[in-house]
């Protein structure tokens, strides 16, 4: 796994847990942050220890858990300063109404509240409380003040609550929080860039109920969209039919056919700084799809005739002032040779090659990046991590291009 680089190499966060039922989700959050290459150190309030034990958090984070201002394990006797100094952020999850109120007023009567006051890194807060507590004017005033103070709030969400009521105040799920924290920590290497991309398969109808498609889950494309958003890009995603939720912050256009995908891309291409074609576009469509369902006949074979679909990536790359174009080549053999031939033929700056049989539907991927400088292999990793590495590579190529003297 590749780790996100932070203040001192790998990104490190301090996870503060306060006393709410949602403290159980903090255990999962430690794991999910770890999955994203983020090192987690835990501090708990006394009340949090009534919901979940420090031993659990120590085992999951692999680091000692601190709860006390007077903990003798910190050499200079000042855990309220020392514990946050090498951290890239403090995350409070769950944050109770009481703890939020303390932060707003600068109270510092235990280790975690003092750490928040003495910090020199960003503070991220994930509220969790009963809906009445959340909606109370005092809490709303406090939350507004926290935002004004530059604190980032993640959630809360609405839904079933531990108390049996339903409404606003539920802490975000661990995976959502980990994703948002990871995005927050990502360097904004694509700030100000407009990225247009395609993802997923296309579906080409044969008749009212049937069609042909390419096998593609959309996972790689959606992971790239998330990574680009985290890197500060403005992302427009033209997506074929997939069963994935739209990444937060992405402008999404959902399409079915290659022709629809092409129209959507044409609409946005002129404004794009970068175009990434991740979609598995069907190369052909049925020339005359039937309006009604074709009935089965035993006697005669069924013959369909096809016409080629437009090459969307090829069209974008051949515009007079093309954006920085990136293609994906999913091959079943001769990976590098076919991918490089495709890169030259489509005239794109970067071609990302993967073995189709390895990548389709999987959560991991192993890719090679082919550009003018040669072939760079990335180790097999979860698609989110591969996506971040691809975005970093693209940002590097773009900044090199901008720096090239004319
Ligand atoms: N692509 C596209 N429009 C198409 C076909 C492909 O935009 N009609 C894009 C894909 O999104 C991908 C790249 O082109 O980024 C390569 O796709 P691929 O299907 O592998 O290439 P083809 O040109 O179709 O080559 P072949 O089918 O011969 O392997």
GROMACS .gro file of C-alpha atoms and ligand atoms in nm:
model
  435
    1UNK     CA    1   0.000   0.000   0.000
    2UNK     CA    2   0.117   0.353  -0.073
    3UNK     CA    3   0.073   0.588   0.219
    4UNK     CA    4  -0.039   0.948   0.193
    5UNK     CA    5   0.259   1.171   0.270
    6UNK     CA    6   0.204   1.402   0.569
    7UNK     CA    7   0.395   1.642   0.792
    8UNK     CA    8   0.646   1.373   0.884
    9UNK     CA    9   0.618   1.130   0.591
   10UNK     CA   10   0.308   0.911   0.627
   11UNK     CA   11  -0.011   1.102   0.717
   12UNK     CA   12  -0.092   1.083   1.087
   13UNK     CA   13  -0.412   1.185   1.254
   14UNK     CA   14  -0.521   1.208   1.612
   15UNK     CA   15  -0.865   1.055   1.658
   16UNK     CA   16  -1.047   1.196   1.959
   17UNK     CA   17  -1.338   0.988   2.085
   18UNK     CA   18  -1.598   1.144   2.313
   19UNK     CA   19  -1.878   0.983   2.512
   20UNK     CA   20  -2.160   0.885   2.281
   21UNK     CA   21  -2.308   0.554   2.166
   22UNK     CA   22  -2.154   0.616   1.822
   23UNK     CA   23  -1.814   0.557   1.989
   24UNK     CA   24  -1.847   0.199   1.864
   25UNK     CA   25  -1.812   0.329   1.507
   26UNK     CA   26  -1.477   0.486   1.600
   27UNK     CA   27  -1.325   0.136   1.616
   28UNK     CA   28  -1.425   0.076   1.254
   29UNK     CA   29  -1.307   0.426   1.160
   30UNK     CA   30  -0.956   0.340   1.281
   31UNK     CA   31  -0.953   0.045   1.041
   32UNK     CA   32  -1.094   0.236   0.748
   33UNK     CA   33  -0.841   0.520   0.790
   34UNK     CA   34  -0.567   0.255   0.808
   35UNK     CA   35  -0.694   0.107   0.479
   36UNK     CA   36  -0.626   0.447   0.324
   37UNK     CA   37  -0.268   0.454   0.449
   38UNK     CA   38  -0.337   0.696   0.736
   39UNK     CA   39  -0.175   0.632   1.076
   40UNK     CA   40  -0.417   0.682   1.365
   41UNK     CA   41  -0.339   0.774   1.726
   42UNK     CA   42  -0.630   0.773   1.969
   43UNK     CA   43  -0.722   0.998   2.261
   44UNK     CA   44  -1.042   0.925   2.454
   45UNK     CA   45  -1.243   1.123   2.707
   46UNK     CA   46  -1.339   0.957   3.033
   47UNK     CA   47  -1.699   0.929   2.912
   48UNK     CA   48  -1.587   0.760   2.588
   49UNK     CA   49  -1.424   0.487   2.799
   50UNK     CA   50  -1.772   0.408   2.931
   51UNK     CA   51  -1.876   0.308   2.576
   52UNK     CA   52  -1.565   0.142   2.433
   53UNK     CA   53  -1.236   0.043   2.591
   54UNK     CA   54  -0.893   0.195   2.524
   55UNK     CA   55  -0.764  -0.163   2.483
   56UNK     CA   56  -0.982  -0.210   2.172
   57UNK     CA   57  -0.858   0.114   2.017
   58UNK     CA   58  -0.497   0.035   2.106
   59UNK     CA   59  -0.523  -0.306   1.940
   60UNK     CA   60  -0.683  -0.160   1.626
   61UNK     CA   61  -0.457   0.145   1.591
   62UNK     CA   62  -0.137  -0.030   1.701
   63UNK     CA   63  -0.048   0.267   1.923
   64UNK     CA   64  -0.095   0.355   2.289
   65UNK     CA   65  -0.425   0.526   2.370
   66UNK     CA   66  -0.419   0.838   2.589
   67UNK     CA   67  -0.697   0.949   2.820
   68UNK     CA   68  -0.526   1.150   3.090
   69UNK     CA   69  -0.364   1.496   3.108
   70UNK     CA   70  -0.108   1.362   3.352
   71UNK     CA   71   0.000   1.054   3.154
   72UNK     CA   72   0.363   0.986   3.247
   73UNK     CA   73   0.444   0.817   2.912
   74UNK     CA   74   0.508   1.154   2.746
   75UNK     CA   75   0.863   1.251   2.836
   76UNK     CA   76   0.808   1.623   2.891
   77UNK     CA   77   0.484   1.569   3.083
   78UNK     CA   78   0.281   1.768   2.830
   79UNK     CA   79   0.064   1.527   2.631
   80UNK     CA   80  -0.183   1.812   2.561
   81UNK     CA   81   0.086   1.969   2.339
   82UNK     CA   82   0.304   1.679   2.229
   83UNK     CA   83   0.031   1.446   2.102
   84UNK     CA   84  -0.085   1.680   1.827
   85UNK     CA   85   0.248   1.826   1.711
   86UNK     CA   86   0.332   1.566   1.446
   87UNK     CA   87  -0.031   1.517   1.337
   88UNK     CA   88  -0.186   1.640   1.013
   89UNK     CA   89  -0.532   1.678   1.170
   90UNK     CA   90  -0.736   1.609   1.481
   91UNK     CA   91  -1.064   1.430   1.413
   92UNK     CA   92  -1.329   1.415   1.682
   93UNK     CA   93  -1.560   1.121   1.610
   94UNK     CA   94  -1.804   1.099   1.767
   95UNK     CA   95  -1.829   1.458   1.888
   96UNK     CA   96  -2.104   1.501   2.148
   97UNK     CA   97  -2.309   1.820   2.189
   98UNK     CA   98  -2.117   1.881   2.512
   99UNK     CA   99  -1.775   1.846   2.348
  100UNK     CA  100  -1.874   2.076   2.061
  101UNK     CA  101  -1.989   2.337   2.317
  102UNK     CA  102  -1.653   2.304   2.495
  103UNK     CA  103  -1.459   2.358   2.171
  104UNK     CA  104  -1.666   2.666   2.089
  105UNK     CA  105  -1.593   2.823   2.426
  106UNK     CA  106  -1.230   2.717   2.443
  107UNK     CA  107  -1.279   2.507   2.755
  108UNK     CA  108  -0.984   2.284   2.837
  109UNK     CA  109  -1.063   2.065   3.133
  110UNK     CA  110  -0.943   1.729   3.003
  111UNK     CA  111  -0.676   1.596   2.766
  112UNK     CA  112  -0.886   1.598   2.447
  113UNK     CA  113  -1.038   1.947   2.488
  114UNK     CA  114  -0.694   2.086   2.579
  115UNK     CA  115  -0.541   1.920   2.272
  116UNK     CA  116  -0.804   2.091   2.055
  117UNK     CA  117  -0.724   2.429   2.208
  118UNK     CA  118  -0.345   2.384   2.186
  119UNK     CA  119  -0.340   2.240   1.834
  120UNK     CA  120  -0.149   2.373   1.533
  121UNK     CA  121  -0.328   2.149   1.280
  122UNK     CA  122  -0.682   2.144   1.132
  123UNK     CA  123  -0.974   2.018   1.343
  124UNK     CA  124  -1.242   1.795   1.190
  125UNK     CA  125  -1.555   1.720   1.388
  126UNK     CA  126  -1.813   1.444   1.328
  127UNK     CA  127  -2.114   1.522   1.546
  128UNK     CA  128  -2.329   1.243   1.690
  129UNK     CA  129  -2.627   1.306   1.914
  130UNK     CA  130  -3.000   1.272   1.963
  131UNK     CA  131  -3.202   1.473   1.709
  132UNK     CA  132  -3.345   1.710   1.974
  133UNK     CA  133  -2.995   1.786   2.098
  134UNK     CA  134  -2.878   1.851   1.740
  135UNK     CA  135  -3.173   2.076   1.659
  136UNK     CA  136  -3.151   2.271   1.985
  137UNK     CA  137  -3.070   2.638   1.916
  138UNK     CA  138  -2.770   2.616   2.150
  139UNK     CA  139  -2.614   2.335   1.945
  140UNK     CA  140  -2.696   2.509   1.617
  141UNK     CA  141  -2.534   2.831   1.746
  142UNK     CA  142  -2.228   2.632   1.853
  143UNK     CA  143  -2.198   2.451   1.521
  144UNK     CA  144  -2.223   2.780   1.328
  145UNK     CA  145  -1.950   2.926   1.546
  146UNK     CA  146  -1.727   2.620   1.495
  147UNK     CA  147  -1.758   2.666   1.119
  148UNK     CA  148  -1.672   3.035   1.153
  149UNK     CA  149  -1.365   2.928   1.352
  150UNK     CA  150  -1.249   2.725   1.051
  151UNK     CA  151  -1.340   2.382   1.189
  152UNK     CA  152  -1.455   2.125   0.930
  153UNK     CA  153  -1.780   1.945   1.012
  154UNK     CA  154  -1.852   1.604   0.867
  155UNK     CA  155  -2.221   1.517   0.904
  156UNK     CA  156  -2.430   1.446   1.094
  157UNK     CA  157  -2.661   1.227   0.893
  158UNK     CA  158  -3.028   1.162   0.932
  159UNK     CA  159  -3.178   0.822   1.014
  160UNK     CA  160  -3.253   0.575   1.294
  161UNK     CA  161  -3.090   0.667   1.621
  162UNK     CA  162  -2.971   0.448   1.909
  163UNK     CA  163  -3.240   0.610   2.132
  164UNK     CA  164  -3.513   0.473   1.903
  165UNK     CA  165  -3.597   0.811   1.749
  166UNK     CA  166  -3.544   0.904   1.387
  167UNK     CA  167  -3.390   1.226   1.263
  168UNK     CA  168  -3.079   1.434   1.220
  169UNK     CA  169  -2.783   1.363   1.447
  170UNK     CA  170  -2.653   1.019   1.348
  171UNK     CA  171  -2.278   1.005   1.298
  172UNK     CA  172  -2.165   0.934   0.942
  173UNK     CA  173  -2.060   0.574   0.878
  174UNK     CA  174  -1.693   0.489   0.929
  175UNK     CA  175  -1.626   0.446   0.557
  176UNK     CA  176  -1.780   0.783   0.468
  177UNK     CA  177  -1.579   0.954   0.741
  178UNK     CA  178  -1.255   0.784   0.637
  179UNK     CA  179  -1.312   0.886   0.275
  180UNK     CA  180  -1.381   1.248   0.371
  181UNK     CA  181  -1.078   1.265   0.603
  182UNK     CA  182  -0.855   1.110   0.340
  183UNK     CA  183  -0.979   1.365   0.082
  184UNK     CA  184  -0.926   1.647   0.331
  185UNK     CA  185  -0.563   1.544   0.381
  186UNK     CA  186  -0.486   1.504   0.014
  187UNK     CA  187  -0.264   1.778  -0.136
  188UNK     CA  188  -0.468   1.993  -0.376
  189UNK     CA  189  -0.250   1.918  -0.678
  190UNK     CA  190  -0.534   1.966  -0.928
  191UNK     CA  191  -0.676   2.285  -0.774
  192UNK     CA  192  -0.844   2.500  -1.038
  193UNK     CA  193  -0.840   2.222  -1.301
  194UNK     CA  194  -1.158   2.112  -1.476
  195UNK     CA  195  -1.166   1.740  -1.533
  196UNK     CA  196  -1.408   1.568  -1.767
  197UNK     CA  197  -1.424   1.191  -1.760
  198UNK     CA  198  -1.623   0.892  -1.876
  199UNK     CA  199  -1.675   0.574  -1.672
  200UNK     CA  200  -1.866   0.248  -1.669
  201UNK     CA  201  -1.996   0.052  -1.968
  202UNK     CA  202  -2.232   0.167  -2.238
  203UNK     CA  203  -2.551  -0.023  -2.315
  204UNK     CA  204  -2.655  -0.054  -2.679
  205UNK     CA  205  -3.016  -0.167  -2.724
  206UNK     CA  206  -3.111  -0.457  -2.952
  207UNK     CA  207  -3.483  -0.434  -2.884
  208UNK     CA  208  -3.716  -0.310  -2.611
  209UNK     CA  209  -3.571  -0.548  -2.350
  210UNK     CA  210  -3.229  -0.659  -2.473
  211UNK     CA  211  -2.898  -0.503  -2.548
  212UNK     CA  212  -2.523  -0.552  -2.568
  213UNK     CA  213  -2.277  -0.408  -2.327
  214UNK     CA  214  -1.917  -0.432  -2.211
  215UNK     CA  215  -1.829  -0.579  -1.874
  216UNK     CA  216  -1.734  -0.284  -1.655
  217UNK     CA  217  -1.828  -0.208  -1.294
  218UNK     CA  218  -1.727   0.159  -1.310
  219UNK     CA  219  -1.519   0.116  -0.991
  220UNK     CA  220  -1.192   0.243  -1.141
  221UNK     CA  221  -1.357   0.547  -1.298
  222UNK     CA  222  -1.549   0.636  -0.982
  223UNK     CA  223  -1.231   0.592  -0.774
  224UNK     CA  224  -1.053   0.832  -1.012
  225UNK     CA  225  -1.337   1.083  -0.981
  226UNK     CA  226  -1.307   1.069  -0.599
  227UNK     CA  227  -0.928   1.104  -0.614
  228UNK     CA  228  -0.957   1.402  -0.850
  229UNK     CA  229  -1.210   1.574  -0.622
  230UNK     CA  230  -0.978   1.511  -0.327
  231UNK     CA  231  -0.696   1.669  -0.531
  232UNK     CA  232  -0.905   1.984  -0.574
  233UNK     CA  233  -1.030   1.935  -0.933
  234UNK     CA  234  -1.377   2.029  -1.055
  235UNK     CA  235  -1.506   1.698  -1.191
  236UNK     CA  236  -1.774   1.622  -1.448
  237UNK     CA  237  -1.837   1.250  -1.475
  238UNK     CA  238  -2.027   1.108  -1.771
  239UNK     CA  239  -2.127   0.766  -1.647
  240UNK     CA  240  -2.271   0.464  -1.820
  241UNK     CA  241  -2.508   0.234  -1.628
  242UNK     CA  242  -2.341   0.119  -1.303
  243UNK     CA  243  -2.469   0.043  -0.955
  244UNK     CA  244  -2.240   0.289  -0.775
  245UNK     CA  245  -2.333   0.603  -0.582
  246UNK     CA  246  -2.220   0.931  -0.737
  247UNK     CA  247  -1.900   1.047  -0.563
  248UNK     CA  248  -1.963   1.348  -0.337
  249UNK     CA  249  -1.886   1.678  -0.508
  250UNK     CA  250  -1.888   1.536  -0.861
  251UNK     CA  251  -2.120   1.669  -1.130
  252UNK     CA  252  -2.261   1.355  -1.285
  253UNK     CA  253  -2.438   1.294  -1.617
  254UNK     CA  254  -2.586   0.948  -1.647
  255UNK     CA  255  -2.611   0.798  -1.994
  256UNK     CA  256  -2.687   0.459  -2.148
  257UNK     CA  257  -2.549   0.446  -2.501
  258UNK     CA  258  -2.217   0.546  -2.657
  259UNK     CA  259  -2.403   0.805  -2.865
  260UNK     CA  260  -2.544   0.963  -2.547
  261UNK     CA  261  -2.199   0.950  -2.385
  262UNK     CA  262  -2.051   1.122  -2.690
  263UNK     CA  263  -2.316   1.399  -2.680
  264UNK     CA  264  -2.252   1.461  -2.309
  265UNK     CA  265  -1.875   1.474  -2.365
  266UNK     CA  266  -1.914   1.711  -2.661
  267UNK     CA  267  -2.115   1.945  -2.438
  268UNK     CA  268  -1.836   1.978  -2.180
  269UNK     CA  269  -1.515   1.916  -2.379
  270UNK     CA  270  -1.439   2.278  -2.466
  271UNK     CA  271  -1.415   2.377  -2.100
  272UNK     CA  272  -1.209   2.078  -1.983
  273UNK     CA  273  -0.841   2.103  -1.887
  274UNK     CA  274  -0.813   1.725  -1.855
  275UNK     CA  275  -1.010   1.443  -2.016
  276UNK     CA  276  -0.991   1.085  -1.889
  277UNK     CA  277  -1.170   0.816  -2.086
  278UNK     CA  278  -1.221   0.530  -1.843
  279UNK     CA  279  -1.547   0.405  -1.993
  280UNK     CA  280  -1.562   0.069  -2.163
  281UNK     CA  281  -1.744   0.206  -2.466
  282UNK     CA  282  -1.912  -0.048  -2.692
  283UNK     CA  283  -1.730  -0.021  -3.023
  284UNK     CA  284  -2.046  -0.110  -3.218
  285UNK     CA  285  -2.418  -0.058  -3.183
  286UNK     CA  286  -2.705  -0.242  -3.348
  287UNK     CA  287  -2.784  -0.051  -3.665
  288UNK     CA  288  -3.161  -0.063  -3.622
  289UNK     CA  289  -3.268  -0.147  -3.267
  290UNK     CA  290  -3.626  -0.283  -3.267
  291UNK     CA  291  -3.889  -0.086  -3.084
  292UNK     CA  292  -4.062  -0.405  -2.964
  293UNK     CA  293  -3.930  -0.727  -2.818
  294UNK     CA  294  -3.800  -0.968  -3.084
  295UNK     CA  295  -4.002  -1.293  -3.061
  296UNK     CA  296  -3.824  -1.623  -3.064
  297UNK     CA  297  -3.863  -1.832  -3.380
  298UNK     CA  298  -3.729  -2.185  -3.395
  299UNK     CA  299  -3.686  -2.190  -3.768
  300UNK     CA  300  -3.443  -1.914  -3.857
  301UNK     CA  301  -3.116  -1.790  -3.708
  302UNK     CA  302  -3.121  -1.433  -3.583
  303UNK     CA  303  -2.884  -1.195  -3.758
  304UNK     CA  304  -2.809  -0.851  -3.623
  305UNK     CA  305  -2.614  -0.590  -3.808
  306UNK     CA  306  -2.390  -0.340  -3.631
  307UNK     CA  307  -2.246   0.001  -3.708
  308UNK     CA  308  -1.940   0.150  -3.537
  309UNK     CA  309  -1.978   0.393  -3.248
  310UNK     CA  310  -1.782   0.718  -3.240
  311UNK     CA  311  -1.442   0.703  -3.072
  312UNK     CA  312  -1.505   0.951  -2.791
  313UNK     CA  313  -1.146   0.972  -2.664
  314UNK     CA  314  -1.015   0.996  -3.021
  315UNK     CA  315  -1.255   1.283  -3.091
  316UNK     CA  316  -1.155   1.478  -2.777
  317UNK     CA  317  -0.782   1.425  -2.844
  318UNK     CA  318  -0.814   1.552  -3.203
  319UNK     CA  319  -0.984   1.881  -3.111
  320UNK     CA  320  -0.790   2.193  -3.217
  321UNK     CA  321  -0.701   2.275  -2.855
  322UNK     CA  322  -0.742   1.942  -2.678
  323UNK     CA  323  -0.742   1.903  -2.303
  324UNK     CA  324  -0.470   1.684  -2.151
  325UNK     CA  325  -0.602   1.344  -2.264
  326UNK     CA  326  -0.573   1.016  -2.077
  327UNK     CA  327  -0.701   0.681  -2.201
  328UNK     CA  328  -0.745   0.336  -2.052
  329UNK     CA  329  -0.653   0.023  -2.239
  330UNK     CA  330  -0.805  -0.296  -2.106
  331UNK     CA  331  -0.638  -0.578  -2.295
  332UNK     CA  332  -0.653  -0.953  -2.251
  333UNK     CA  333  -0.297  -1.010  -2.380
  334UNK     CA  334   0.013  -0.825  -2.517
  335UNK     CA  335  -0.070  -0.551  -2.268
  336UNK     CA  336   0.212  -0.299  -2.313
  337UNK     CA  337   0.242  -0.335  -2.690
  338UNK     CA  338  -0.133  -0.293  -2.755
  339UNK     CA  339  -0.160  -0.010  -2.503
  340UNK     CA  340   0.129   0.182  -2.654
  341UNK     CA  341  -0.008   0.136  -3.004
  342UNK     CA  342  -0.342   0.273  -2.876
  343UNK     CA  343  -0.170   0.569  -2.710
  344UNK     CA  344  -0.005   0.668  -3.038
  345UNK     CA  345  -0.312   0.599  -3.252
  346UNK     CA  346  -0.543   0.803  -3.028
  347UNK     CA  347  -0.274   1.068  -2.975
  348UNK     CA  348  -0.312   1.083  -2.598
  349UNK     CA  349  -0.048   1.194  -2.348
  350UNK     CA  350  -0.102   0.905  -2.111
  351UNK     CA  351  -0.243   0.556  -2.158
  352UNK     CA  352  -0.320   0.341  -1.857
  353UNK     CA  353  -0.300  -0.027  -1.929
  354UNK     CA  354  -0.450  -0.312  -1.733
  355UNK     CA  355  -0.534  -0.672  -1.797
  356UNK     CA  356  -0.909  -0.686  -1.851
  357UNK     CA  357  -0.948  -1.027  -1.686
  358UNK     CA  358  -0.774  -0.892  -1.370
  359UNK     CA  359  -0.948  -0.559  -1.342
  360UNK     CA  360  -1.315  -0.597  -1.431
  361UNK     CA  361  -1.536  -0.583  -1.123
  362UNK     CA  362  -1.239  -0.627  -0.886
  363UNK     CA  363  -1.163  -0.395  -0.596
  364UNK     CA  364  -0.790  -0.409  -0.672
  365UNK     CA  365  -0.607  -0.323  -0.989
  366UNK     CA  366  -0.255  -0.344  -1.128
  367UNK     CA  367  -0.179  -0.091  -1.399
  368UNK     CA  368   0.104   0.041  -1.614
  369UNK     CA  369   0.126   0.407  -1.707
  370UNK     CA  370   0.255   0.470  -2.059
  371UNK     CA  371   0.366   0.819  -2.154
  372UNK     CA  372   0.642   0.985  -2.357
  373UNK     CA  373   0.894   0.901  -2.085
  374UNK     CA  374   0.821   0.527  -2.102
  375UNK     CA  375   0.632   0.270  -1.899
  376UNK     CA  376   0.578   0.301  -1.523
  377UNK     CA  377   0.435   0.001  -1.340
  378UNK     CA  378   0.229   0.049  -1.027
  379UNK     CA  379   0.201  -0.235  -0.777
  380UNK     CA  380  -0.135  -0.411  -0.734
  381UNK     CA  381  -0.342  -0.209  -0.485
  382UNK     CA  382  -0.703  -0.115  -0.404
  383UNK     CA  383  -0.852   0.095  -0.685
  384UNK     CA  384  -0.874   0.404  -0.458
  385UNK     CA  385  -0.498   0.394  -0.400
  386UNK     CA  386  -0.422   0.328  -0.767
  387UNK     CA  387  -0.651   0.620  -0.854
  388UNK     CA  388  -0.457   0.856  -0.625
  389UNK     CA  389  -0.130   0.750  -0.784
  390UNK     CA  390  -0.269   0.806  -1.133
  391UNK     CA  391  -0.392   1.154  -1.034
  392UNK     CA  392  -0.049   1.235  -0.889
  393UNK     CA  393   0.114   1.118  -1.214
  394UNK     CA  394  -0.124   1.328  -1.426
  395UNK     CA  395  -0.064   1.637  -1.209
  396UNK     CA  396   0.311   1.582  -1.248
  397UNK     CA  397   0.288   1.556  -1.628
  398UNK     CA  398   0.071   1.867  -1.647
  399UNK     CA  399   0.301   2.078  -1.430
  400UNK     CA  400   0.603   1.959  -1.630
  401UNK     CA  401   0.421   2.057  -1.950
  402UNK     CA  402   0.341   2.403  -1.811
  403UNK     CA  403   0.702   2.452  -1.708
  404UNK     CA  404   0.845   2.356  -2.050
  405UNK     CA  405   1.002   2.668  -2.209
  406UNK     CA  406   0.848   2.772  -2.542
  407LIG     N1  407  -1.287   0.481  -2.608
  407LIG     C1  408  -1.374   0.583  -2.641
  407LIG     N2  409  -1.470   0.562  -2.735
  407LIG     C2  410  -1.482   0.444  -2.797
  407LIG     C3  411  -1.393   0.338  -2.767
  407LIG     C4  412  -1.297   0.361  -2.670
  407LIG     O1  413  -1.364   0.691  -2.582
  407LIG     N3  414  -1.577   0.427  -2.887
  407LIG     C5  415  -1.182   0.506  -2.510
  407LIG     C6  416  -1.194   0.427  -2.382
  407LIG     O2  417  -1.267   0.499  -2.283
  407LIG     C7  418  -1.049   0.408  -2.341
  407LIG     C8  419  -0.975   0.401  -2.472
  407LIG     O3  420  -1.060   0.464  -2.567
  407LIG     O4  421  -0.999   0.519  -2.272
  407LIG     C9  422  -0.939   0.267  -2.519
  407LIG     O5  423  -1.053   0.187  -2.529
  407LIG     P1  424  -1.051   0.045  -2.599
  407LIG     O6  425  -1.190  -0.005  -2.610
  407LIG     O7  426  -0.951  -0.041  -2.530
  407LIG     O8  427  -0.991   0.087  -2.739
  407LIG     P2  428  -1.041   0.064  -2.881
  407LIG     O9  429  -1.003   0.184  -2.960
  407LIG    O10  430  -1.185   0.028  -2.883
  407LIG    O11  431  -0.952  -0.058  -2.928
  407LIG     P3  432  -0.982  -0.215  -2.936
  407LIG    O12  433  -1.128  -0.236  -2.912
  407LIG    O13  434  -0.937  -0.250  -3.072
  407LIG    O14  435  -0.894  -0.279  -2.832
   0.00000   0.00000   0.00000
